[in-house]
Amino acid sequence: MSKIDKMSILGVRSFGVEDKDKQLIAFFSPLTVLVGPNGAGKTVRKLSNGS
């Protein structure tokens, strides 16, 4: 079975282009839920993995 362990985001929407702005998101099994206010980057996280 394939799975995504972690994802790094840099230079998309509200995330800056410099290395200090990079966000690393670790996914946990069996469930990962992304929750946050409007404009927090939830869609960016979904789109950045190719979905």
Coordinates of C-alpha atoms in Angstrom, one line a residue:
M1 CA 0.0 0.0 0.0
S2 CA 1.3 3.5 -0.8
K3 CA 1.2 6.3 1.7
I4 CA 2.4 9.8 2.2
D5 CA 4.5 10.2 5.4
K6 CA 5.2 13.9 5.2
M7 CA 4.9 16.9 2.9
S8 CA 6.9 20.1 2.6
I9 CA 5.4 23.4 1.3
L10 CA 7.3 26.4 0.1
G11 CA 6.3 29.3 -2.1
V12 CA 2.5 28.5 -2.5
R13 CA -0.2 31.1 -1.7
S14 CA 0.5 32.4 1.9
F15 CA 3.7 30.4 2.3
G16 CA 6.9 32.4 1.5
V17 CA 9.6 31.4 -1.0
E18 CA 12.5 31.5 1.5
D19 CA 13.7 28.3 3.2
K20 CA 12.8 29.8 6.6
D21 CA 9.1 29.9 5.4
K22 CA 9.0 26.2 4.6
Q23 CA 6.3 24.2 6.4
L24 CA 6.7 20.5 7.0
I25 CA 3.5 18.5 7.6
A26 CA 3.8 14.9 9.0
F27 CA 0.9 12.6 8.4
F28 CA -0.1 10.0 10.9
S29 CA -1.8 6.6 10.4
P30 CA -4.7 5.8 10.2
L31 CA -6.1 9.3 10.0
T32 CA -4.9 12.9 9.4
V33 CA -7.3 15.8 9.7
L34 CA -6.4 19.3 8.5
V35 CA -8.4 21.9 10.5
G36 CA -7.9 25.6 10.5
P37 CA -9.5 29.0 9.9
N38 CA -10.2 30.5 6.4
G39 CA -7.0 31.5 4.7
A40 CA -4.8 29.2 6.8
G41 CA -3.7 27.1 3.8
K42 CA -5.8 23.9 4.1
T43 CA -6.5 23.8 0.4
V44 CA -2.9 24.6 -0.5
R45 CA -1.9 21.5 1.5
K46 CA -4.3 19.4 -0.4
L47 CA -3.4 20.8 -3.8
S48 CA 0.3 20.6 -3.2
N49 CA 0.3 16.8 -3.1
G50 CA -1.2 16.5 -6.6
S51 CA -4.8 15.9 -5.6

